[in-house]
Amino acid sequence: MKITLTAKVKILPDEETKSILIRTLHTYTSACNYVSVHLFSTQNMNKRALHGELYYELRRRYALKSQMAESVIRTVLAKYKSLDSLHKPWTLIRFNKPQCDLVWNRDYSLKGDKFSVGTLDGRKRMSFAKPSSSLSGKLGTAKLVYKHNKFYLHVPVTHEVPNISEEDIANVVGIDRGIRFLATCYDSNGKTLFHSGAEVKTKRAHFLELRRELARTGTSSSRKRLKAIGQRENRWMRDFNHCLSKTLTEHYPEGTLFVLEDLSGICATTENVKTRNRYVNVSWPYYDFEQKLMYKAAFRGQKVIKVNPAYTSQTCPICGKREKANRDKVRHIFRCNGCGYTSNDDRIAAMNLHSMGIKYLMQSGESKSLAGGAKPTVPDVTPTIQ
Ligand SMILES: [Zn+2]
């Protein structure tokens, strides 16, 4: 299996190279805008046609090297194609950010501890801040980015990780994601882990309040701050997800199957989610967490599946009785009206996800390594919460 991660590498060009890079980026984006205007009016997304119409003009007008002219056409074309595939209206795309695409081994390469990058003035060598170990893998088309007076290379690195087959799985962990508990995990040994959501809840409420205040002010400086706060929050959230997914993948052994609820259908039914909770319920942090868990798991010889979350918090994991009244949402208690089994409601969901993982494995024809885990074991105590 292949996994591609983007390494964000801070590059350290000398003063002379810096000004060359700035000039290169400026020229590149100007050329992109030139192509964009053309493509916008002709609406012809045929690469060969575009090449025929613009290639020589690009080289003449912007003094671009042959490869860079081709990259410009490809960059603009990709943007318009994504507009098309996302069914967005046909609009003129502007290239404002100083960045350019660099094809591996053609526009940039890595030799020893230095990157060699193609510029308007030929190839320039520069050192970088990140250890080269994170760059071990197959490198793809990178983006040269200039931000806050610093230069970065965003390099996609493809890693080869071993395929995990169902036979390798010896432990199943159901992960219920929520607001009170970011993650409630139930494993094949009948152990439950709670990861409190208190910190995230407080922090996000704080960011939300800050944003509301600034939105009310409505001045241009407050709009700027608003944007900065949004970026700070996203960074913080990503970092948090990074830590949580790391903790989980490191806590459980190799050969673990993580079972998550598939929340992708949730957006379609937002009317069921109270407005107050929508902000925390249906948003990208869940998706971000999933992505991070998936790739970290793959590196550790673990696997992640997503299952339909319907009724996971209403069904008794012991006797299988499904009833809405089983769950007391306010007191966070699940009490089965059939067999009387009682536990914390988030834990019940995790137990059901665990069972669904077992079912998945049995359906894929493999259960030998899971003799002990096939039934969720009845836990002796309800864990203390917070
Ligand atoms: Zn029951």
mmCIF file of C-alpha atoms and ligand atoms in Angstrom:
data_model
loop_
_atom_site.group_PDB
_atom_site.id
_atom_site.type_symbol
_atom_site.label_atom_id
_atom_site.label_comp_id
_atom_site.label_asym_id
_atom_site.label_seq_id
_atom_site.Cartn_x
_atom_site.Cartn_y
_atom_site.Cartn_z
ATOM 1 C CA MET A 1 0.000 0.000 0.000
ATOM 2 C CA LYS A 2 1.181 3.510 -0.767
ATOM 3 C CA ILE A 3 0.729 6.520 1.491
ATOM 4 C CA THR A 4 1.535 10.036 0.395
ATOM 5 C CA LEU A 5 2.255 12.681 2.988
ATOM 6 C CA THR A 6 3.251 16.256 2.339
ATOM 7 C CA ALA A 7 6.482 17.307 4.014
ATOM 8 C CA LYS A 8 6.621 21.059 4.581
ATOM 9 C CA VAL A 9 10.268 21.886 4.366
ATOM 10 C CA LYS A 10 11.648 25.305 5.209
ATOM 11 C CA ILE A 11 14.396 26.061 2.735
ATOM 12 C CA LEU A 12 17.254 28.412 3.528
ATOM 13 C CA PRO A 13 18.419 30.219 0.388
ATOM 14 C CA ASP A 14 21.173 32.826 0.637
ATOM 15 C CA GLU A 15 20.356 36.508 0.090
ATOM 16 C CA GLU A 16 21.117 36.471 -3.632
ATOM 17 C CA THR A 17 19.062 33.319 -4.216
ATOM 18 C CA LYS A 18 16.192 34.789 -2.189
ATOM 19 C CA SER A 19 15.723 37.662 -4.594
ATOM 20 C CA ILE A 20 15.971 35.289 -7.552
ATOM 21 C CA LEU A 21 13.289 33.070 -5.995
ATOM 22 C CA ILE A 22 11.010 36.049 -5.366
ATOM 23 C CA ARG A 23 11.436 37.186 -8.961
ATOM 24 C CA THR A 24 10.769 33.642 -10.189
ATOM 25 C CA LEU A 25 7.596 33.310 -8.134
ATOM 26 C CA HIS A 26 6.378 36.725 -9.199
ATOM 27 C CA THR A 27 6.934 35.900 -12.852
ATOM 28 C CA TYR A 28 5.326 32.490 -12.457
ATOM 29 C CA THR A 29 2.118 33.880 -10.933
ATOM 30 C CA SER A 30 1.952 36.675 -13.540
ATOM 31 C CA ALA A 31 2.247 34.037 -16.254
ATOM 32 C CA CYS A 32 -0.464 31.975 -14.533
ATOM 33 C CA ASN A 33 -2.793 34.971 -14.557
ATOM 34 C CA TYR A 34 -2.051 35.548 -18.228
ATOM 35 C CA VAL A 35 -2.947 31.943 -19.070
ATOM 36 C CA SER A 36 -5.958 32.125 -16.778
ATOM 37 C CA VAL A 37 -7.455 35.092 -18.628
ATOM 38 C CA HIS A 38 -6.976 33.260 -21.916
ATOM 39 C CA LEU A 39 -8.480 30.005 -20.659
ATOM 40 C CA PHE A 40 -11.371 31.828 -19.032
ATOM 41 C CA SER A 41 -12.392 33.407 -22.310
ATOM 42 C CA THR A 42 -11.830 30.433 -24.634
ATOM 43 C CA GLN A 43 -13.171 27.833 -22.138
ATOM 44 C CA ASN A 44 -11.056 25.309 -23.989
ATOM 45 C CA MET A 45 -9.414 22.920 -21.551
ATOM 46 C CA ASN A 46 -7.561 20.880 -24.131
ATOM 47 C CA LYS A 47 -3.952 20.780 -23.030
ATOM 48 C CA ARG A 48 -2.471 20.473 -26.500
ATOM 49 C CA ALA A 49 -4.533 23.338 -27.841
ATOM 50 C CA LEU A 50 -3.544 25.506 -24.900
ATOM 51 C CA HIS A 51 0.079 24.605 -25.371
ATOM 52 C CA GLY A 52 -0.098 25.492 -29.063
ATOM 53 C CA GLU A 53 -1.736 28.823 -28.385
ATOM 54 C CA LEU A 54 0.365 29.978 -25.444
ATOM 55 C CA TYR A 55 3.698 28.229 -25.132
ATOM 56 C CA TYR A 56 5.829 30.537 -27.285
ATOM 57 C CA GLU A 57 4.040 33.634 -26.096
ATOM 58 C CA LEU A 58 4.716 32.633 -22.481
ATOM 59 C CA ARG A 59 8.390 32.087 -23.167
ATOM 60 C CA ARG A 60 8.728 35.361 -25.046
ATOM 61 C CA ARG A 61 6.666 37.544 -22.751
ATOM 62 C CA TYR A 62 7.926 36.232 -19.391
ATOM 63 C CA ALA A 63 11.328 34.866 -20.402
ATOM 64 C CA LEU A 64 10.316 31.508 -18.982
ATOM 65 C CA LYS A 65 12.379 28.415 -19.475
ATOM 66 C CA SER A 66 10.676 25.715 -21.499
ATOM 67 C CA GLN A 67 9.813 23.551 -18.473
ATOM 68 C CA MET A 68 8.488 26.458 -16.476
ATOM 69 C CA ALA A 69 6.196 27.525 -19.311
ATOM 70 C CA GLU A 70 4.792 24.015 -19.367
ATOM 71 C CA SER A 71 4.344 24.023 -15.594
ATOM 72 C CA VAL A 72 2.415 27.301 -15.790
ATOM 73 C CA ILE A 73 -0.008 25.816 -18.302
ATOM 74 C CA ARG A 74 -0.419 22.695 -16.185
ATOM 75 C CA THR A 75 -0.982 24.672 -12.965
ATOM 76 C CA VAL A 76 -3.714 26.834 -14.502
ATOM 77 C CA LEU A 77 -5.359 23.947 -16.285
ATOM 78 C CA ALA A 78 -5.515 21.917 -13.044
ATOM 79 C CA LYS A 79 -7.265 24.808 -11.264
ATOM 80 C CA TYR A 80 -9.922 25.142 -13.960
ATOM 81 C CA LYS A 81 -10.399 21.385 -14.093
ATOM 82 C CA SER A 82 -11.018 21.253 -10.341
ATOM 83 C CA LEU A 83 -13.543 24.074 -10.774
ATOM 84 C CA ASP A 84 -15.223 21.914 -13.341
ATOM 85 C CA SER A 85 -15.161 18.700 -11.321
ATOM 86 C CA LEU A 86 -16.544 20.470 -8.248
ATOM 87 C CA HIS A 87 -19.394 21.802 -10.431
ATOM 88 C CA LYS A 88 -18.544 25.364 -9.511
ATOM 89 C CA PRO A 89 -19.598 28.196 -11.820
ATOM 90 C CA TRP A 90 -17.135 29.225 -14.521
ATOM 91 C CA THR A 91 -15.213 32.131 -13.025
ATOM 92 C CA LEU A 92 -11.928 33.825 -13.719
ATOM 93 C CA ILE A 93 -9.326 32.309 -11.384
ATOM 94 C CA ARG A 94 -6.716 34.685 -10.015
ATOM 95 C CA PHE A 95 -3.301 33.579 -8.861
ATOM 96 C CA ASN A 96 -2.347 35.853 -6.002
ATOM 97 C CA LYS A 97 -0.183 33.674 -3.821
ATOM 98 C CA PRO A 98 3.508 33.598 -4.648
ATOM 99 C CA GLN A 99 3.954 29.911 -5.389
ATOM 100 C CA CYS A 100 4.976 27.647 -8.216
ATOM 101 C CA ASP A 101 4.935 23.954 -9.038
ATOM 102 C CA LEU A 102 8.159 22.015 -9.386
ATOM 103 C CA VAL A 103 8.334 18.599 -10.995
ATOM 104 C CA TRP A 104 10.647 16.151 -9.216
ATOM 105 C CA ASN A 105 13.967 15.513 -10.935
ATOM 106 C CA ARG A 106 13.136 18.078 -13.577
ATOM 107 C CA ASP A 107 12.500 21.367 -11.732
ATOM 108 C CA TYR A 108 13.926 20.328 -8.396
ATOM 109 C CA SER A 109 16.045 17.565 -6.932
ATOM 110 C CA LEU A 110 17.636 16.597 -3.651
ATOM 111 C CA LYS A 111 21.360 16.047 -3.552
ATOM 112 C CA GLY A 112 22.886 15.224 -0.189
ATOM 113 C CA ASP A 113 21.725 17.865 2.255
ATOM 114 C CA LYS A 114 20.739 20.421 -0.393
ATOM 115 C CA PHE A 115 17.806 21.022 -2.668
ATOM 116 C CA SER A 116 18.491 22.115 -6.191
ATOM 117 C CA VAL A 117 15.666 24.272 -7.534
ATOM 118 C CA GLY A 118 15.124 25.561 -11.062
ATOM 119 C CA THR A 119 14.707 29.360 -11.213
ATOM 120 C CA LEU A 120 14.654 32.042 -13.887
ATOM 121 C CA ASP A 121 18.420 32.202 -13.435
ATOM 122 C CA GLY A 122 19.051 28.483 -13.738
ATOM 123 C CA ARG A 123 19.362 25.966 -10.934
ATOM 124 C CA LYS A 124 20.140 27.123 -7.420
ATOM 125 C CA ARG A 125 21.247 25.007 -4.511
ATOM 126 C CA MET A 126 19.955 25.632 -1.002
ATOM 127 C CA SER A 127 19.986 23.901 2.364
ATOM 128 C CA PHE A 128 16.870 23.234 4.367
ATOM 129 C CA ALA A 129 15.722 23.056 7.986
ATOM 130 C CA LYS A 130 14.020 19.692 8.191
ATOM 131 C CA PRO A 131 16.018 16.483 8.649
ATOM 132 C CA SER A 132 16.166 14.564 5.412
ATOM 133 C CA SER A 133 14.756 11.423 7.073
ATOM 134 C CA SER A 134 11.197 12.713 6.575
ATOM 135 C CA LEU A 135 11.985 12.875 2.868
ATOM 136 C CA SER A 136 12.805 9.198 2.532
ATOM 137 C CA GLY A 137 10.347 7.913 -0.022
ATOM 138 C CA LYS A 138 9.306 8.783 -3.548
ATOM 139 C CA LEU A 139 9.107 12.546 -4.021
ATOM 140 C CA GLY A 140 6.410 14.096 -6.208
ATOM 141 C CA THR A 141 5.615 17.494 -7.714
ATOM 142 C CA ALA A 142 6.419 20.059 -5.041
ATOM 143 C CA LYS A 143 5.133 23.544 -4.431
ATOM 144 C CA LEU A 144 7.547 26.369 -3.786
ATOM 145 C CA VAL A 145 5.804 28.726 -1.371
ATOM 146 C CA TYR A 146 6.790 32.164 -0.105
ATOM 147 C CA LYS A 147 5.063 33.106 3.126
ATOM 148 C CA HIS A 148 5.895 35.602 5.877
ATOM 149 C CA ASN A 149 9.295 36.280 4.311
ATOM 150 C CA LYS A 150 10.183 32.613 4.396
ATOM 151 C CA PHE A 151 10.463 29.992 1.687
ATOM 152 C CA TYR A 152 9.015 26.524 1.884
ATOM 153 C CA LEU A 153 8.894 23.469 -0.296
ATOM 154 C CA HIS A 154 5.737 21.425 0.121
ATOM 155 C CA VAL A 155 6.962 18.033 -0.996
ATOM 156 C CA PRO A 156 4.620 15.059 -1.430
ATOM 157 C CA VAL A 157 6.474 11.972 -0.224
ATOM 158 C CA THR A 158 5.066 8.558 -1.077
ATOM 159 C CA HIS A 159 5.870 5.789 1.376
ATOM 160 C CA GLU A 160 5.422 2.101 0.782
ATOM 161 C CA VAL A 161 3.781 0.398 3.776
ATOM 162 C CA PRO A 162 2.933 -3.307 4.085
ATOM 163 C CA ASN A 163 -0.628 -4.326 3.296
ATOM 164 C CA ILE A 164 -2.578 -5.439 6.349
ATOM 165 C CA SER A 165 -4.818 -8.359 5.554
ATOM 166 C CA GLU A 166 -7.702 -9.464 7.766
ATOM 167 C CA GLU A 167 -5.596 -12.423 8.866
ATOM 168 C CA ASP A 168 -3.068 -10.138 10.531
ATOM 169 C CA ILE A 169 -5.688 -8.630 12.797
ATOM 170 C CA ALA A 170 -5.646 -9.751 16.420
ATOM 171 C CA ASN A 171 -7.341 -6.846 18.180
ATOM 172 C CA VAL A 172 -10.389 -4.730 17.377
ATOM 173 C CA VAL A 173 -10.970 -1.265 18.811
ATOM 174 C CA GLY A 174 -14.290 0.535 18.454
ATOM 175 C CA ILE A 175 -13.833 4.310 18.611
ATOM 176 C CA ASP A 176 -16.849 6.444 19.360
ATOM 177 C CA ARG A 177 -16.246 10.098 18.688
ATOM 178 C CA GLY A 178 -18.188 12.748 20.506
ATOM 179 C CA ILE A 179 -18.071 16.088 22.185
ATOM 180 C CA ARG A 180 -17.946 15.102 25.846
ATOM 181 C CA PHE A 181 -15.397 12.447 24.996
ATOM 182 C CA LEU A 182 -13.387 13.029 21.878
ATOM 183 C CA ALA A 183 -12.792 9.345 21.676
ATOM 184 C CA THR A 184 -14.184 6.477 23.685
ATOM 185 C CA CYS A 185 -12.365 3.274 22.808
ATOM 186 C CA TYR A 186 -13.388 -0.288 23.488
ATOM 187 C CA ASP A 187 -10.961 -3.097 22.648
ATOM 188 C CA SER A 188 -10.961 -6.884 22.296
ATOM 189 C CA ASN A 189 -9.770 -7.324 25.893
ATOM 190 C CA GLY A 190 -12.899 -5.571 27.114
ATOM 191 C CA LYS A 191 -10.949 -2.495 28.193
ATOM 192 C CA THR A 192 -12.365 0.984 27.758
ATOM 193 C CA LEU A 193 -10.380 4.186 27.281
ATOM 194 C CA PHE A 194 -11.909 7.628 27.549
ATOM 195 C CA HIS A 195 -10.281 10.670 25.996
ATOM 196 C CA SER A 196 -11.940 13.726 27.445
ATOM 197 C CA GLY A 197 -13.229 16.364 25.084
ATOM 198 C CA ALA A 198 -13.274 19.062 27.763
ATOM 199 C CA GLU A 199 -10.114 20.782 26.566
ATOM 200 C CA VAL A 200 -11.236 20.881 22.949
ATOM 201 C CA LYS A 201 -14.700 22.043 23.862
ATOM 202 C CA THR A 202 -13.416 24.904 25.997
ATOM 203 C CA LYS A 203 -10.811 25.924 23.473
ATOM 204 C CA ARG A 204 -13.172 25.888 20.503
ATOM 205 C CA ALA A 205 -15.811 27.804 22.429
ATOM 206 C CA HIS A 206 -13.141 30.360 23.218
ATOM 207 C CA PHE A 207 -12.163 30.690 19.552
ATOM 208 C CA LEU A 208 -15.818 30.930 18.561
ATOM 209 C CA GLU A 209 -16.403 33.731 21.055
ATOM 210 C CA LEU A 210 -13.334 35.602 19.798
ATOM 211 C CA ARG A 211 -14.547 35.287 16.226
ATOM 212 C CA ARG A 212 -18.039 36.479 17.080
ATOM 213 C CA GLU A 213 -16.684 39.552 18.804
ATOM 214 C CA LEU A 214 -14.434 40.425 15.893
ATOM 215 C CA ALA A 215 -17.219 39.833 13.390
ATOM 216 C CA ARG A 216 -19.362 42.314 15.297
ATOM 217 C CA THR A 217 -16.606 44.935 15.194
ATOM 218 C CA GLY A 218 -16.383 44.598 11.419
ATOM 219 C CA THR A 219 -13.394 46.894 10.820
ATOM 220 C CA SER A 220 -10.707 45.961 8.342
ATOM 221 C CA SER A 221 -8.194 45.259 11.104
ATOM 222 C CA SER A 222 -10.691 43.015 12.868
ATOM 223 C CA ARG A 223 -11.240 41.107 9.639
ATOM 224 C CA LYS A 224 -7.515 40.548 9.442
ATOM 225 C CA ARG A 225 -7.407 39.349 13.032
ATOM 226 C CA LEU A 226 -10.394 37.127 12.336
ATOM 227 C CA LYS A 227 -8.496 35.383 9.616
ATOM 228 C CA ALA A 228 -5.405 35.018 11.790
ATOM 229 C CA ILE A 229 -7.457 33.541 14.616
ATOM 230 C CA GLY A 230 -9.081 31.074 12.247
ATOM 231 C CA GLN A 231 -5.671 29.926 11.097
ATOM 232 C CA ARG A 232 -4.437 29.665 14.670
ATOM 233 C CA GLU A 233 -7.425 27.558 15.604
ATOM 234 C CA ASN A 234 -6.943 25.236 12.634
ATOM 235 C CA ARG A 235 -3.292 24.792 13.479
ATOM 236 C CA TRP A 236 -4.131 24.028 17.070
ATOM 237 C CA MET A 237 -6.853 21.558 16.066
ATOM 238 C CA ARG A 238 -4.587 19.772 13.597
ATOM 239 C CA ASP A 239 -1.910 19.511 16.234
ATOM 240 C CA PHE A 240 -4.409 18.141 18.715
ATOM 241 C CA ASN A 241 -5.609 15.517 16.226
ATOM 242 C CA HIS A 242 -2.028 14.617 15.527
ATOM 243 C CA CYS A 243 -1.431 13.934 19.240
ATOM 244 C CA LEU A 244 -4.675 12.021 19.744
ATOM 245 C CA SER A 245 -4.185 9.764 16.720
ATOM 246 C CA LYS A 246 -0.581 9.195 17.762
ATOM 247 C CA THR A 247 -1.635 8.255 21.289
ATOM 248 C CA LEU A 248 -4.214 5.784 19.987
ATOM 249 C CA THR A 249 -2.025 4.102 17.394
ATOM 250 C CA GLU A 250 0.827 3.800 19.894
ATOM 251 C CA HIS A 251 -1.403 2.527 22.684
ATOM 252 C CA TYR A 252 -2.742 -0.425 20.710
ATOM 253 C CA PRO A 253 -0.541 -3.168 19.271
ATOM 254 C CA GLU A 254 0.324 -4.004 15.700
ATOM 255 C CA GLY A 255 -2.532 -5.906 14.080
ATOM 256 C CA THR A 256 -5.240 -3.661 15.528
ATOM 257 C CA LEU A 257 -8.362 -2.888 13.537
ATOM 258 C CA PHE A 258 -9.852 0.502 14.428
ATOM 259 C CA VAL A 259 -13.565 0.864 13.765
ATOM 260 C CA LEU A 260 -14.858 4.392 13.279
ATOM 261 C CA GLU A 261 -18.314 5.690 12.539
ATOM 262 C CA ASP A 262 -18.675 6.864 8.986
ATOM 263 C CA LEU A 263 -19.771 10.441 9.540
ATOM 264 C CA SER A 264 -19.707 11.450 5.898
ATOM 265 C CA GLY A 265 -23.489 11.132 5.650
ATOM 266 C CA ILE A 266 -24.049 13.464 8.576
ATOM 267 C CA CYS A 267 -23.947 16.651 6.514
ATOM 268 C CA ALA A 268 -27.050 15.594 4.633
ATOM 269 C CA THR A 269 -29.032 15.427 7.835
ATOM 270 C CA THR A 270 -27.833 18.511 9.625
ATOM 271 C CA GLU A 271 -31.383 19.413 10.533
ATOM 272 C CA ASN A 272 -31.159 16.672 13.130
ATOM 273 C CA VAL A 273 -28.185 18.319 14.712
ATOM 274 C CA LYS A 274 -29.013 21.194 16.978
ATOM 275 C CA THR A 275 -27.616 24.490 15.720
ATOM 276 C CA ARG A 276 -25.762 24.913 18.963
ATOM 277 C CA ASN A 277 -23.885 21.699 18.348
ATOM 278 C CA ARG A 278 -23.468 21.893 14.621
ATOM 279 C CA TYR A 279 -20.245 23.787 14.919
ATOM 280 C CA VAL A 280 -18.633 21.016 16.916
ATOM 281 C CA ASN A 281 -20.471 18.097 15.360
ATOM 282 C CA VAL A 282 -20.213 18.432 11.660
ATOM 283 C CA SER A 283 -16.863 19.831 10.811
ATOM 284 C CA TRP A 284 -13.503 19.100 9.382
ATOM 285 C CA PRO A 285 -11.740 18.151 12.651
ATOM 286 C CA TYR A 286 -13.396 14.735 12.456
ATOM 287 C CA TYR A 287 -12.226 14.234 8.927
ATOM 288 C CA ASP A 288 -8.766 15.486 9.828
ATOM 289 C CA PHE A 289 -8.600 13.053 12.743
ATOM 290 C CA GLU A 290 -9.660 10.164 10.485
ATOM 291 C CA GLN A 291 -6.971 10.959 7.953
ATOM 292 C CA LYS A 292 -4.280 11.159 10.608
ATOM 293 C CA LEU A 293 -5.417 7.961 12.304
ATOM 294 C CA MET A 294 -5.453 6.151 8.958
ATOM 295 C CA TYR A 295 -1.941 6.967 7.910
ATOM 296 C CA LYS A 296 -0.443 6.536 11.374
ATOM 297 C CA ALA A 297 -2.191 3.166 11.667
ATOM 298 C CA ALA A 298 -0.854 2.088 8.284
ATOM 299 C CA PHE A 299 2.704 2.834 9.400
ATOM 300 C CA ARG A 300 2.164 0.751 12.557
ATOM 301 C CA GLY A 301 0.690 -2.305 10.820
ATOM 302 C CA GLN A 302 -2.859 -1.413 11.864
ATOM 303 C CA LYS A 303 -5.989 -0.794 9.868
ATOM 304 C CA VAL A 304 -8.971 1.581 9.995
ATOM 305 C CA ILE A 305 -12.478 0.889 8.729
ATOM 306 C CA LYS A 306 -15.587 3.049 8.812
ATOM 307 C CA VAL A 307 -19.045 1.654 9.449
ATOM 308 C CA ASN A 308 -22.589 2.961 9.350
ATOM 309 C CA PRO A 309 -23.188 4.579 12.750
ATOM 310 C CA ALA A 310 -26.959 4.035 12.819
ATOM 311 C CA TYR A 311 -28.259 2.928 16.246
ATOM 312 C CA THR A 312 -24.814 2.444 17.768
ATOM 313 C CA SER A 313 -25.930 4.320 20.870
ATOM 314 C CA GLN A 314 -29.395 2.732 21.147
ATOM 315 C CA THR A 315 -28.516 -0.932 20.790
ATOM 316 C CA CYS A 316 -27.600 -3.107 23.746
ATOM 317 C CA PRO A 317 -24.154 -4.630 23.080
ATOM 318 C CA ILE A 318 -25.013 -7.596 25.308
ATOM 319 C CA CYS A 319 -28.473 -8.764 24.219
ATOM 320 C CA GLY A 320 -28.821 -6.778 21.004
ATOM 321 C CA LYS A 321 -32.108 -5.114 21.930
ATOM 322 C CA ARG A 322 -32.544 -1.798 20.147
ATOM 323 C CA GLU A 323 -34.667 0.866 21.755
ATOM 324 C CA LYS A 324 -34.419 4.630 21.808
ATOM 325 C CA ALA A 325 -35.398 4.654 25.477
ATOM 326 C CA ASN A 326 -32.315 2.578 26.334
ATOM 327 C CA ARG A 327 -30.297 5.744 26.269
ATOM 328 C CA ASP A 328 -30.654 8.623 28.696
ATOM 329 C CA LYS A 329 -28.953 11.404 26.786
ATOM 330 C CA VAL A 330 -29.074 13.895 29.618
ATOM 331 C CA ARG A 331 -27.510 11.686 32.269
ATOM 332 C CA HIS A 332 -25.281 9.935 29.725
ATOM 333 C CA ILE A 333 -26.466 6.557 30.910
ATOM 334 C CA PHE A 334 -27.469 3.592 28.844
ATOM 335 C CA ARG A 335 -29.762 1.082 30.516
ATOM 336 C CA CYS A 336 -31.028 -1.815 28.456
ATOM 337 C CA ASN A 337 -34.768 -2.346 28.790
ATOM 338 C CA GLY A 338 -34.258 -5.966 27.819
ATOM 339 C CA CYS A 339 -31.453 -7.352 29.967
ATOM 340 C CA GLY A 340 -30.807 -4.450 32.296
ATOM 341 C CA TYR A 341 -27.192 -3.917 31.238
ATOM 342 C CA THR A 342 -26.125 -0.455 32.325
ATOM 343 C CA SER A 343 -23.151 1.659 31.328
ATOM 344 C CA ASN A 344 -21.988 5.041 30.119
ATOM 345 C CA ASP A 345 -23.644 5.821 26.766
ATOM 346 C CA ASP A 346 -20.505 6.726 24.829
ATOM 347 C CA ARG A 347 -18.966 3.477 25.962
ATOM 348 C CA ILE A 348 -21.984 1.575 24.635
ATOM 349 C CA ALA A 349 -21.426 3.111 21.208
ATOM 350 C CA ALA A 350 -17.764 2.092 21.290
ATOM 351 C CA MET A 351 -18.752 -1.464 22.278
ATOM 352 C CA ASN A 352 -21.180 -1.654 19.362
ATOM 353 C CA LEU A 353 -18.553 -0.347 16.966
ATOM 354 C CA HIS A 354 -16.232 -3.019 18.308
ATOM 355 C CA SER A 355 -18.871 -5.695 17.549
ATOM 356 C CA MET A 356 -19.304 -4.294 14.061
ATOM 357 C CA GLY A 357 -15.569 -4.648 13.533
ATOM 358 C CA ILE A 358 -15.783 -8.304 14.595
ATOM 359 C CA LYS A 359 -18.673 -8.834 12.191
ATOM 360 C CA TYR A 360 -16.688 -7.221 9.402
ATOM 361 C CA LEU A 361 -13.828 -9.650 10.017
ATOM 362 C CA MET A 362 -16.124 -12.662 10.133
ATOM 363 C CA GLN A 363 -17.766 -11.603 6.894
ATOM 364 C CA SER A 364 -14.393 -11.327 5.248
ATOM 365 C CA GLY A 365 -13.957 -14.986 6.199
ATOM 366 C CA GLU A 366 -11.461 -14.663 8.952
ATOM 367 C CA SER A 367 -11.989 -15.268 12.634
ATOM 368 C CA LYS A 368 -9.305 -17.663 13.798
ATOM 369 C CA SER A 369 -7.116 -15.127 15.536
ATOM 370 C CA LEU A 370 -10.120 -13.599 17.230
ATOM 371 C CA ALA A 371 -11.504 -16.493 19.203
ATOM 372 C CA GLY A 372 -11.394 -14.545 22.445
ATOM 373 C CA GLY A 373 -12.589 -11.295 21.008
ATOM 374 C CA ALA A 374 -15.567 -12.488 19.035
ATOM 375 C CA LYS A 375 -17.977 -11.554 21.811
ATOM 376 C CA PRO A 376 -17.667 -8.291 23.654
ATOM 377 C CA THR A 377 -16.798 -9.325 27.188
ATOM 378 C CA VAL A 378 -19.058 -8.023 29.931
ATOM 379 C CA PRO A 379 -17.085 -5.425 31.847
ATOM 380 C CA ASP A 380 -17.115 -5.486 35.614
ATOM 381 C CA VAL A 381 -17.144 -1.799 36.430
ATOM 382 C CA THR A 382 -18.364 1.299 34.716
ATOM 383 C CA PRO A 383 -15.335 3.553 34.499
ATOM 384 C CA THR A 384 -15.382 6.830 36.336
ATOM 385 C CA ILE A 385 -15.871 9.775 34.101
ATOM 386 C CA GLN A 386 -13.926 13.034 34.284
HETATM 387 ZN ZN ZN B 1 -29.578 -5.836 26.762
#
